[in-house]
């Protein structure tokens, strides 16, 4: 639990290289740290600061602005019940109550076994499928209280391990720019000319 | 067992499909399907002509931005200062305005269409690097776009000397971490630079002039860019043949709330009316349980509310503006007669108050005040003074006349959009808009709530139930 592993440092370096300025990688790297440990540790933030050449305070300063980064441990499964208008109109409160009852915790809490954290969330861009919720940012659409209980029991028993990775993992496919195809990031200070196809066009034709 | 289906909600109809033409296929997100259905033809057609030519085609298509402001894309691309390079494209995939659901569909179901749109935009406007910013909470969209980018690189559609031309570009997938205000374009740029996602003071920071790393930057919405392959392949004339002159093409519209068939519909722009959408057989088929319509939000949580009086308005920016609201992000939220209006308004005000970045006092303080007072009223602890206080606090965020709808019953005339504001961005005013709409159009519900005889128990937003 701590600094990024060697494997993650290679991933981090690949990410950093895509940006003209390293600090742009800050949010993706915080995600990487959260994927590694389930939450963002102080050691990971220090390590990220070293990797992108800023102070740990800057990493924390940016990180705390964003809801998804957790600076203390959360459950293996983070359940976010949407409470914004369309979901509220169609029974979001009932979903929350069912989850609270099934888990024996209140909104905002984490179960004693560290399996579940329950939050009320904002509009999840699935309003036509209201009421909905996300588990580790995977959707459950048009949910009923009965389904919420079933979902929790499926998660508990491990039946959904293939579908729902532990908290911290978002996309399970990463972008990879092949070295022989990528154009590469250039510091904007080193560029003054129009790009090649614009210059070529002013001399007639792009290809 | 529980399952996690992906990207449901889209409902087809016998209508032109510009951006959803592949949604019928199970494998619509793969390169194979994309190529089998005319994919990357728009890119080829763009590369066969000059960038200026391609830009001109987009300009004459009058493609309007779909992120909320409705600014013509071709005009925006022309706002970069002459001779200043490099220039960047930042794709706004942060979709989080309450009620809005379309960009996530487009990213999950047809990521190559978006990628091709990015390539066409960069080629035409001389943008030399593209950053595709996807909302943090959209794990599957990130995954689908990552896979599509990897495949497109491998096949030579992205990267150095695309299809053997002088056109070379990288598209970089970037993802956020949960903050609504980051959808505002200057906040998006701040976030992409690794900072707290706070909007920049404007002027002078119009991103087209001074954007990412201080360079000229075009910010476009996912849906806007997804229209470009069609325009590049079929031409502006075929595009403008759909819809009206001021609002050509189609639009993705999400209708949610108390309708029989909530869904995302690709509708003909400019002519489809709210009545068509809410009651039409091919659309939402009426209000649930045969109930009456009470009110609807026509353009995302930030938009002033409409009444049944406004049902016959078409989906057209100027007309909707004159009627007191805006089309915004193509999101309609419907409330039937069982809806408790003060509680419904509270869910939106809470959202915007919670999402304030804290940079402007009227938004930071005012939003919280509005939320607390309204909460008190909803809980039955409010007084009539509170109702005046709500309007007073609102006045400090939006001084002067607030836009609102006309009502025959209340003998109220419309006040047109927009409002004045004391804040940097629209988050502050958006906390007030639902309060103002609800209080203006349904004042009696508030007055009943603050009467001392009222019970103090919490009344839910609506009686739960419904036929779908
Ligand atoms: C508070 C706020 C949130 C916004 N959120 C989004 C968003 O999530 N997605 C989006 O495309 N535009 C959003 N916008 C609009 C953007 O600032 C910008 O106008 C848009 O991305 C430009 O793209 P377009 O011209 O293609 O519409 C938001 C604006 C504000 C003020
Ligand atoms: S209006 Fe609110 S969210 Fe927007 S810049 Fe000001 S404080 Fe931040
Ligand atoms: S309101 Fe719940 S997904 Fe939009």
XYZ file of C-alpha atoms and ligand atoms in Angstrom:
718
model
C 0.000 0.000 0.000
C 1.907 2.903 -0.970
C 3.926 4.077 -3.859
C 2.963 2.943 -7.311
C 4.262 -0.501 -8.222
C 6.838 -0.847 -10.983
C 4.184 -2.050 -13.377
C 2.051 0.976 -12.581
C 5.015 3.304 -12.934
C 5.430 2.077 -16.524
C 1.754 2.738 -17.166
C 2.119 6.158 -15.538
C 5.083 7.004 -17.743
C 3.176 6.037 -20.842
C 0.282 8.270 -19.764
C 2.531 11.225 -18.909
C 4.232 11.036 -22.317
C 0.933 11.760 -24.085
C 0.631 15.259 -22.701
C 2.648 18.303 -23.744
C 2.903 19.129 -20.022
C 3.267 16.389 -17.408
C 0.891 17.963 -14.890
C -1.990 17.126 -17.234
C -1.534 13.496 -16.207
C -2.419 14.306 -12.600
C -6.023 13.096 -12.639
C -5.348 9.900 -14.640
C -2.493 9.080 -12.238
C -4.687 9.596 -9.183
C -7.087 7.120 -10.769
C -4.216 4.716 -11.258
C -3.276 5.015 -7.583
C -6.886 4.461 -6.591
C -7.043 1.426 -8.846
C -3.956 0.002 -7.139
C -5.010 0.530 -3.516
C -8.772 1.110 -3.624
C -8.240 4.667 -2.374
C -5.612 7.395 -2.689
C -2.846 7.135 -0.080
C -0.437 9.898 0.961
C 2.505 7.858 -0.298
C 0.897 7.482 -3.706
C 0.314 11.237 -3.885
C 3.959 11.883 -3.039
C 5.000 9.444 -5.723
C 2.721 11.060 -8.305
C 4.150 14.458 -7.391
C 7.661 13.140 -8.096
C 6.586 11.614 -11.396
C 5.024 14.790 -12.786
C 7.291 17.315 -11.104
C 4.868 19.161 -8.827
C 4.561 19.356 -5.041
C 2.493 16.806 -3.082
C 0.346 19.748 -1.945
C -0.569 20.452 -5.568
C -1.584 16.842 -6.095
C -3.770 16.952 -2.992
C -5.089 20.396 -3.941
C -6.301 19.176 -7.314
C -7.399 15.761 -6.066
C -9.706 17.005 -3.325
C -11.715 19.003 -5.850
C -13.009 15.794 -7.394
C -15.720 13.640 -5.867
C -14.417 10.303 -7.119
C -11.090 10.385 -5.281
C -11.281 8.890 -1.800
C -8.588 9.840 0.653
C -9.525 7.199 3.167
C -10.466 3.564 2.653
C -13.907 2.841 1.220
C -15.712 -0.435 0.671
C -14.703 -2.858 -2.036
C -18.008 -1.888 -3.611
C -19.072 1.727 -3.731
C -22.800 1.949 -4.327
C -23.928 5.313 -5.684
C -27.693 5.763 -5.725
C -28.724 8.620 -8.019
C -30.876 11.186 -6.236
C -31.307 13.863 -8.889
C -34.627 14.857 -10.403
C -35.611 12.068 -12.804
C -34.563 9.392 -10.347
C -36.176 11.229 -7.433
C -39.427 11.415 -9.420
C -39.395 7.649 -9.886
C -38.471 6.332 -6.473
C -34.783 6.962 -5.711
C -35.606 7.255 -2.012
C -37.010 3.725 -2.005
C -33.813 2.366 -3.523
C -31.761 4.138 -0.895
C -33.919 2.780 1.907
C -33.689 -0.763 0.567
C -29.895 -0.484 0.333
C -29.646 0.993 3.830
C -31.740 -1.775 5.258
C -30.001 -4.585 3.415
C -26.545 -3.285 4.371
C -27.437 -2.146 7.866
C -25.770 1.224 7.349
C -26.891 4.751 6.614
C -26.227 6.801 3.502
C -22.545 7.791 3.665
C -21.514 4.778 5.717
C -19.314 1.725 5.168
C -20.129 -1.777 6.382
C -17.964 -3.188 9.202
C -16.522 -5.884 6.948
C -15.284 -3.204 4.536
C -17.319 -4.642 1.658
C -19.745 -1.798 0.935
C -19.880 1.970 1.022
C -23.212 3.631 0.287
C -23.570 7.119 -1.183
C -26.228 9.303 -2.715
C -24.947 10.523 -6.079
C -25.860 13.148 -8.652
C -27.354 12.600 -12.108
C -25.560 9.702 -13.802
C -26.542 10.438 -17.408
C -29.076 7.623 -17.463
C -32.211 9.606 -16.631
C -34.464 7.745 -19.055
C -33.527 4.592 -17.140
C -34.493 6.027 -13.764
C -34.253 5.158 -10.994
C -30.695 3.957 -11.328
C -27.531 3.375 -9.383
C -23.911 2.508 -9.995
C -21.676 -0.037 -8.288
C -18.059 0.989 -8.814
C -19.383 3.037 -11.741
C -21.171 0.095 -13.386
C -24.863 0.745 -13.948
C -28.004 -0.856 -12.661
C -30.919 0.642 -14.614
C -34.613 0.928 -13.706
C -33.914 -0.682 -10.381
C -36.533 -1.794 -7.869
C -35.973 -2.193 -4.125
C -36.148 -5.980 -4.576
C -33.449 -5.835 -7.243
C -31.259 -3.683 -5.039
C -31.361 -6.347 -2.329
C -30.618 -9.049 -4.896
C -27.732 -7.010 -6.296
C -26.185 -6.633 -2.868
C -26.506 -10.330 -2.178
C -24.951 -11.168 -5.571
C -22.046 -8.840 -4.843
C -21.592 -10.314 -1.386
C -21.446 -13.862 -2.677
C -18.912 -12.991 -5.382
C -21.303 -13.912 -8.208
C -20.546 -10.584 -9.907
C -16.762 -10.651 -9.587
C -16.325 -10.849 -13.357
C -18.601 -7.925 -14.054
C -17.672 -5.572 -11.251
C -13.999 -5.087 -10.397
C -13.096 -3.728 -6.940
C -13.415 0.000 -6.271
C -10.795 2.040 -8.101
C -10.810 0.203 -11.414
C -12.612 2.115 -14.162
C -11.998 1.089 -17.780
C -10.426 -2.338 -18.020
C -8.965 -1.515 -21.410
C -6.265 1.161 -21.518
C -5.355 3.332 -24.424
C -2.031 2.342 -25.929
C -0.444 4.433 -28.656
C 1.966 2.273 -30.673
C 5.423 3.879 -30.864
C 5.553 3.615 -34.651
C 2.124 5.220 -35.155
C 2.021 7.986 -32.539
C 2.857 11.562 -33.441
C 4.059 12.361 -29.920
C 3.475 15.261 -27.559
C 5.407 18.462 -28.161
C 5.705 21.392 -25.800
C 3.627 24.170 -27.345
C 6.526 26.558 -26.784
C 8.491 24.588 -29.381
C 5.891 24.957 -32.132
C 5.191 28.054 -34.200
C 4.506 26.655 -37.652
C 1.117 25.457 -38.875
C 0.824 21.666 -38.986
C 2.099 19.890 -42.101
C -1.262 19.313 -43.776
C -2.166 22.985 -43.459
C 1.132 24.104 -45.016
C 0.839 21.378 -47.650
C -2.666 22.533 -48.509
C -1.591 26.100 -49.066
C 0.867 24.626 -51.583
C -1.977 22.616 -53.134
C -3.487 19.323 -51.915
C -3.105 17.443 -48.646
C -1.824 14.127 -49.901
C -28.613 -13.050 -11.207
C -28.185 -9.347 -11.511
C -26.771 -8.178 -14.794
C -25.296 -4.973 -16.075
C -26.739 -4.252 -19.515
C -25.125 -1.394 -21.366
C -26.411 1.779 -22.972
C -30.151 1.099 -22.989
C -32.737 3.793 -23.591
C -32.449 4.569 -27.290
C -35.746 4.211 -29.136
C -35.782 4.035 -32.912
C -38.491 5.415 -35.137
C -39.280 5.976 -38.752
C -37.133 9.101 -38.861
C -33.817 10.155 -40.362
C -30.846 8.856 -38.373
C -27.667 10.869 -38.611
C -25.822 9.902 -35.449
C -27.659 6.728 -34.395
C -27.596 4.838 -37.693
C -25.532 1.974 -36.215
C -27.376 1.668 -32.910
C -29.401 -1.255 -34.303
C -26.307 -3.485 -34.310
C -25.193 -5.471 -31.284
C -21.566 -4.842 -32.279
C -22.005 -1.196 -33.291
C -18.902 -0.202 -31.322
C -16.429 -2.368 -33.240
C -14.150 -1.219 -36.037
C -15.384 -4.110 -38.144
C -18.998 -2.981 -37.988
C -17.984 0.615 -38.437
C -16.102 -0.121 -41.651
C -18.915 -2.341 -42.929
C -21.354 0.560 -42.569
C -19.503 3.364 -44.313
C -17.117 4.147 -41.466
C -14.125 6.436 -42.078
C -15.530 7.391 -45.500
C -16.003 10.912 -44.158
C -12.336 11.062 -43.256
C -11.360 9.918 -46.757
C -13.642 12.470 -48.293
C -12.180 15.215 -46.055
C -8.607 14.255 -46.943
C -9.484 14.399 -50.620
C -10.094 18.115 -50.361
C -8.370 21.059 -48.717
C -8.871 21.806 -45.014
C -10.419 25.155 -45.965
C -12.900 23.366 -48.175
C -13.902 20.975 -45.422
C -14.240 23.843 -42.960
C -16.473 25.664 -45.450
C -18.701 22.588 -45.778
C -19.205 22.489 -42.010
C -19.838 26.217 -41.908
C -22.542 25.950 -44.536
C -24.147 23.019 -42.714
C -24.917 25.394 -39.795
C -24.212 22.493 -37.429
C -25.116 23.875 -33.998
C -23.203 22.904 -30.860
C -25.029 20.280 -28.817
C -23.319 20.942 -25.481
C -25.811 23.555 -24.354
C -25.041 26.916 -25.914
C -25.990 26.006 -29.498
C -23.141 27.940 -31.111
C -22.445 27.023 -34.783
C -19.404 24.742 -34.947
C -18.089 26.072 -38.263
C -18.119 29.628 -36.935
C -16.378 28.595 -33.717
C -13.549 26.934 -35.623
C -12.968 30.212 -37.433
C -12.426 32.144 -34.189
C -8.861 30.977 -33.630
C -6.349 33.799 -34.097
C -4.638 33.830 -37.481
C -1.237 32.161 -37.606
C -1.060 31.032 -33.950
C -0.001 27.387 -33.500
C -0.282 24.789 -32.110
C -4.040 24.620 -31.752
C -5.890 21.914 -29.886
C -9.213 20.132 -29.916
C -10.770 19.266 -26.570
C -13.785 16.980 -26.766
C -16.362 17.601 -24.088
C -17.621 14.196 -22.958
C -18.360 15.291 -19.422
C -22.138 14.923 -19.789
C -23.602 15.612 -16.363
C -26.364 18.193 -16.703
C -29.409 16.750 -14.899
C -31.681 15.046 -17.405
C -29.063 14.688 -20.127
C -28.331 11.298 -21.644
C -26.974 11.127 -25.177
C -23.207 11.620 -25.213
C -22.679 8.490 -23.142
C -24.838 6.546 -25.609
C -22.836 7.903 -28.536
C -19.538 6.984 -26.863
C -20.605 3.501 -25.778
C -22.431 2.561 -28.947
C -20.520 4.305 -31.716
C -17.079 5.433 -30.523
C -15.561 5.318 -34.018
C -18.102 7.838 -35.283
C -16.912 10.249 -32.586
C -13.267 9.531 -33.387
C -13.884 10.154 -37.077
C -15.611 13.417 -36.152
C -12.560 14.470 -34.147
C -10.286 13.678 -37.097
C -12.408 15.726 -39.491
C -12.509 18.690 -37.091
C -8.734 18.622 -36.558
C -8.057 18.329 -40.263
C -10.375 21.205 -41.183
C -9.365 23.602 -38.417
C -5.633 22.803 -38.289
C -5.770 21.421 -34.741
C -2.704 19.338 -34.059
C -3.614 17.315 -30.973
C -6.953 16.093 -29.664
C -7.862 15.391 -26.047
C -11.016 13.407 -25.542
C -12.273 14.167 -22.034
C -14.778 11.589 -20.773
C -16.683 11.966 -17.545
C -15.012 9.989 -14.735
C -18.114 8.027 -13.755
C -18.500 6.538 -17.240
C -16.336 3.427 -16.952
C -17.821 1.657 -19.952
C -17.610 4.693 -22.230
C -13.929 5.031 -21.306
C -13.414 1.375 -22.082
C -15.210 1.496 -25.425
C -13.409 4.637 -26.553
C -10.030 3.245 -25.435
C -10.622 0.053 -27.423
C -11.790 2.008 -30.461
C -8.748 4.298 -30.308
C -6.426 1.309 -30.087
C -8.064 -0.326 -33.108
C -8.103 2.898 -35.113
C -4.407 3.502 -34.419
C -3.550 -0.048 -35.463
C -5.540 0.337 -38.674
C -3.867 3.628 -39.572
C -6.818 5.981 -39.050
C -5.071 7.877 -36.256
C -1.408 8.791 -35.830
C 1.308 9.662 -38.312
C 0.429 10.287 -41.970
C -3.136 9.107 -41.798
C -4.105 7.062 -44.870
C -0.827 8.100 -46.447
C -1.580 11.837 -46.297
C 0.237 14.747 -44.655
C -2.401 14.691 -41.926
C -0.906 13.477 -38.629
C -2.637 13.609 -35.306
C -2.858 11.933 -31.925
C -6.123 11.521 -30.043
C -5.525 11.197 -26.312
C -8.132 9.679 -24.032
C -8.499 11.651 -20.813
C -10.968 11.021 -18.034
C -12.366 13.114 -15.221
C -13.100 12.405 -11.602
C -16.519 13.745 -10.745
C -17.286 17.451 -10.755
C -20.220 18.837 -12.736
C -18.729 22.291 -13.278
C -15.827 20.749 -15.215
C -18.260 20.490 -18.152
C -17.963 24.260 -18.542
C -15.361 24.633 -21.250
C -12.778 26.751 -19.433
C -13.082 24.546 -16.343
C -12.601 21.540 -18.616
C -9.336 23.053 -19.806
C -8.203 23.790 -16.240
C -8.955 20.196 -15.318
C -7.050 18.919 -18.337
C -4.062 20.953 -17.186
C -4.162 19.057 -13.883
C -5.861 21.753 -11.817
C -9.039 22.141 -9.799
C -11.823 22.407 -12.371
C -12.858 26.002 -11.865
C -14.137 28.160 -14.726
C -11.786 30.934 -15.848
C -12.747 34.565 -15.723
C -13.912 35.777 -19.120
C -12.844 37.791 -20.999
C -10.059 37.410 -22.013
C -10.005 33.610 -21.832
C -12.152 32.539 -24.733
C -10.658 29.142 -25.382
C -10.603 29.637 -29.151
C -8.065 32.402 -28.507
C -6.422 31.330 -25.248
C -7.198 27.784 -24.169
C -5.231 24.680 -23.253
C -1.634 25.618 -22.268
C -2.523 29.136 -23.372
C -2.963 28.019 -26.985
C -5.982 28.382 -29.289
C -8.373 25.577 -28.381
C -11.641 24.400 -29.820
C -13.997 22.752 -27.343
C -16.801 20.745 -28.911
C -19.412 18.415 -27.528
C -19.499 14.669 -28.315
C -22.788 14.864 -30.220
C -21.634 17.887 -32.225
C -18.552 16.021 -33.426
C -20.507 12.818 -34.082
C -22.413 14.678 -36.815
C -19.283 15.410 -38.844
C -18.835 12.047 -40.604
C -22.317 12.464 -42.116
C -21.618 16.032 -43.195
C -18.250 15.076 -44.701
C -19.691 12.085 -46.570
C -23.074 13.357 -47.686
C -22.427 17.092 -47.786
C -23.990 20.120 -46.128
C -26.926 20.203 -48.548
C -28.151 16.771 -47.528
C -27.681 17.726 -43.874
C -29.611 20.984 -44.092
C -32.399 19.223 -46.006
C -33.332 17.767 -42.612
C -34.779 20.121 -39.999
C -35.186 23.867 -40.445
C -32.905 26.582 -41.737
C -32.055 27.896 -38.259
C -31.904 24.417 -36.670
C -30.815 21.900 -39.282
C -30.239 18.182 -38.876
C -31.397 16.051 -36.005
C -30.949 16.178 -32.255
C -30.620 13.568 -29.592
C -33.211 14.234 -26.917
C -33.655 12.346 -23.656
C -37.141 12.391 -22.188
C -37.345 11.182 -18.611
C -39.669 11.316 -15.644
C -43.394 10.610 -15.671
C -43.955 9.568 -19.278
C -45.137 6.141 -20.446
C -42.091 5.504 -22.575
C -39.053 7.418 -21.391
C -36.192 7.187 -23.842
C -33.564 8.815 -25.989
C -34.890 9.814 -29.386
C -33.089 11.195 -32.409
C -35.596 13.813 -33.537
C -35.811 16.153 -36.495
C -34.467 19.478 -35.328
C -36.562 22.620 -35.347
C -39.939 21.093 -36.227
C -40.686 18.358 -33.667
C -42.851 19.825 -30.909
C -42.891 19.046 -27.215
C -46.395 17.657 -27.694
C -45.091 15.250 -30.350
C -42.374 14.142 -27.989
C -44.441 13.726 -24.849
C -47.630 12.363 -26.411
C -46.685 11.000 -29.859
C -47.096 7.262 -30.530
C -43.551 7.023 -31.871
C -42.186 8.914 -28.883
C -43.224 8.870 -25.217
C -46.892 7.919 -25.695
C -48.296 10.199 -23.034
C -48.092 10.657 -19.293
C -47.911 7.566 -17.054
C -51.108 6.157 -15.555
C -53.144 8.478 -17.766
C -52.281 11.314 -15.408
C -52.236 14.968 -16.396
C -49.053 16.791 -17.223
C -48.139 19.309 -14.556
C -44.874 20.809 -15.808
C -41.717 19.894 -17.665
C -38.123 21.017 -17.825
C -37.404 21.496 -21.542
C -33.617 21.689 -21.738
C -31.753 20.123 -18.828
C -31.816 21.014 -15.136
C -30.627 24.573 -15.818
C -33.639 25.446 -17.957
C -36.676 27.371 -16.689
C -39.739 25.150 -16.536
C -42.583 24.901 -19.023
C -46.284 24.195 -18.500
C -48.815 22.369 -20.702
C -49.327 25.848 -22.248
C -45.977 25.463 -24.052
C -46.522 21.966 -25.491
C -46.963 23.136 -29.061
C -43.615 24.868 -29.289
C -41.168 23.191 -31.646
C -37.660 22.186 -30.668
C -36.199 25.456 -31.925
C -33.834 27.646 -29.932
C -35.189 31.098 -30.733
C -38.834 30.214 -30.155
C -38.106 28.406 -26.913
C -35.970 31.356 -25.782
C -38.782 33.810 -26.487
C -41.132 31.565 -24.512
C -38.897 31.889 -21.456
C -36.567 28.911 -21.467
C -33.802 27.203 -23.426
C -33.128 23.945 -25.254
C -29.794 23.451 -23.520
C -28.518 19.927 -23.696
C -31.567 18.178 -25.161
C -33.044 16.872 -21.931
C -36.700 16.924 -20.989
C -37.848 15.991 -17.505
C -41.565 15.457 -17.113
C -43.649 15.926 -13.967
C -47.199 14.597 -13.739
C -50.038 15.766 -11.539
C -48.846 13.716 -8.545
C -45.573 15.628 -8.338
C -44.791 17.637 -5.260
C -43.363 20.739 -6.908
C -41.294 22.181 -4.036
C -39.562 18.820 -3.510
C -38.891 18.427 -7.226
C -37.316 21.897 -7.347
C -35.233 21.021 -4.315
C -33.570 18.051 -6.036
C -32.248 20.405 -8.724
C -31.268 23.271 -6.421
C -29.428 20.800 -4.214
C -27.545 19.560 -7.246
C -26.290 22.981 -8.313
C -25.574 24.163 -4.768
C -23.550 21.020 -4.196
C -21.655 21.468 -7.469
C -20.621 25.088 -6.905
C -16.854 25.392 -7.266
C -16.854 28.212 -4.730
C -15.155 30.836 -6.861
C -18.027 33.379 -6.870
C -19.700 34.469 -3.637
C -23.270 34.696 -4.999
C -23.072 31.102 -6.215
C -21.213 29.675 -3.234
C -23.269 31.422 -0.554
C -26.484 31.979 -2.487
C -26.747 28.384 -3.669
C -26.367 27.059 -0.152
C -28.899 29.536 1.168
C -31.430 28.610 -1.501
C -30.959 24.939 -0.718
C -31.320 25.399 3.039
C -34.368 27.629 2.862
C -36.081 25.442 0.293
C -35.289 22.365 2.331
C -36.880 24.018 5.348
C -39.980 24.817 3.321
C -40.214 21.283 1.937
C -39.809 19.818 5.419
C -42.688 21.947 6.627
C -40.646 24.242 8.852
C -40.833 27.282 6.593
C -42.697 30.541 6.930
C -44.135 32.867 4.314
C -41.082 35.060 4.872
C -38.966 32.245 3.525
C -40.673 32.494 0.154
C -39.685 36.151 -0.144
C -36.230 35.327 1.102
C -35.812 32.762 -1.694
C -36.553 35.455 -4.270
C -34.268 37.911 -2.515
C -31.334 35.498 -2.502
C -32.093 34.704 -6.145
C -31.965 38.399 -6.996
C -28.362 38.499 -5.766
C -27.449 35.777 -8.290
C -29.688 36.920 -11.150
C -30.557 40.599 -10.799
C -33.575 41.877 -12.710
C -36.203 39.991 -14.667
C -35.994 36.215 -14.613
C -37.178 34.305 -17.671
C -40.321 32.269 -17.127
C -43.105 30.651 -19.105
C -46.534 32.110 -19.831
C -49.559 30.676 -18.077
C -53.151 31.185 -19.177
C -54.465 30.065 -15.768
C -52.278 32.509 -13.889
C -52.752 35.198 -16.553
C -49.015 35.412 -16.771
C -47.049 36.502 -19.825
C -43.699 35.023 -20.710
C -40.417 36.711 -19.854
C -37.878 35.684 -22.493
C -34.527 34.042 -21.928
C -31.752 34.866 -20.904
C -31.218 36.327 -17.438
C -28.545 38.632 -16.072
C -26.033 37.094 -13.704
C -23.461 38.106 -11.106
C -21.458 34.885 -11.416
C -18.737 33.590 -13.741
C -20.656 30.598 -15.033
C -24.182 29.230 -15.118
C -23.994 27.015 -12.041
C -25.033 29.839 -9.708
C -28.071 30.888 -11.758
C -29.001 27.244 -12.282
C -29.468 26.794 -8.531
C -32.000 29.603 -8.652
C -33.825 28.735 -11.884
C -35.869 25.809 -10.481
C -36.757 27.809 -7.376
C -37.877 30.733 -9.470
C -39.855 28.606 -11.944
C -41.546 26.616 -9.211
C -42.395 29.689 -7.138
C -43.641 31.651 -10.115
C -45.768 28.918 -11.643
C -46.855 27.029 -8.502
C -46.792 29.569 -5.695
C -49.903 28.163 -4.069
C -48.132 24.849 -3.418
C -45.469 26.685 -1.466
C -47.993 28.774 0.406
C -49.883 25.670 1.444
C -46.614 24.168 2.646
C -45.652 27.070 4.886
C -49.068 27.322 6.535
C -48.617 26.592 10.244
C -51.272 23.900 10.276
C -49.195 21.754 7.896
C -47.704 18.582 9.233
C -43.946 18.457 9.661
C -43.448 15.077 8.121
C -41.408 14.882 4.978
C -43.491 14.612 1.847
C -41.828 12.540 -0.885
C -41.146 14.085 -4.262
C -43.953 12.097 -5.749
C -46.310 9.325 -4.992
C -44.342 6.333 -6.236
C -45.921 4.125 -8.839
C -46.455 4.198 -12.555
C -47.095 1.791 -15.336
C -43.630 1.391 -16.789
C -21.808 24.561 -15.775
C -21.689 24.107 -17.181
C -21.633 22.740 -17.475
C -21.500 22.298 -18.777
N -21.452 20.957 -19.009
C -21.268 20.525 -20.286
C -21.144 19.135 -20.556
O -21.203 18.291 -19.658
N -20.944 18.750 -21.841
C -20.853 19.654 -22.860
O -20.644 19.266 -24.004
N -20.987 20.972 -22.625
C -21.178 21.425 -21.370
N -21.263 22.774 -21.143
C -21.103 23.689 -22.303
C -19.619 23.925 -22.603
O -19.153 25.024 -21.827
C -19.373 24.263 -24.069
O -20.227 25.289 -24.437
C -19.591 23.108 -25.021
O -18.875 21.970 -24.626
C -19.145 23.507 -26.400
O -19.389 22.483 -27.337
P -20.429 22.681 -28.525
O -20.176 24.038 -29.121
O -20.105 21.583 -29.465
O -21.773 22.575 -27.933
C -21.428 23.241 -19.832
C -21.511 24.603 -19.544
C -21.657 25.036 -18.239
C -21.731 26.504 -17.970
S -20.949 30.353 -10.771
Fe -20.513 28.844 -9.165
S -19.591 27.109 -10.223
Fe -19.538 28.842 -11.660
S -17.523 29.765 -11.339
Fe -18.908 30.827 -9.945
S -18.780 29.682 -8.006
Fe -17.890 28.383 -9.595
S -31.404 11.927 -12.596
Fe -30.664 9.951 -12.103
S -29.527 9.494 -13.892
Fe -30.125 11.529 -14.294
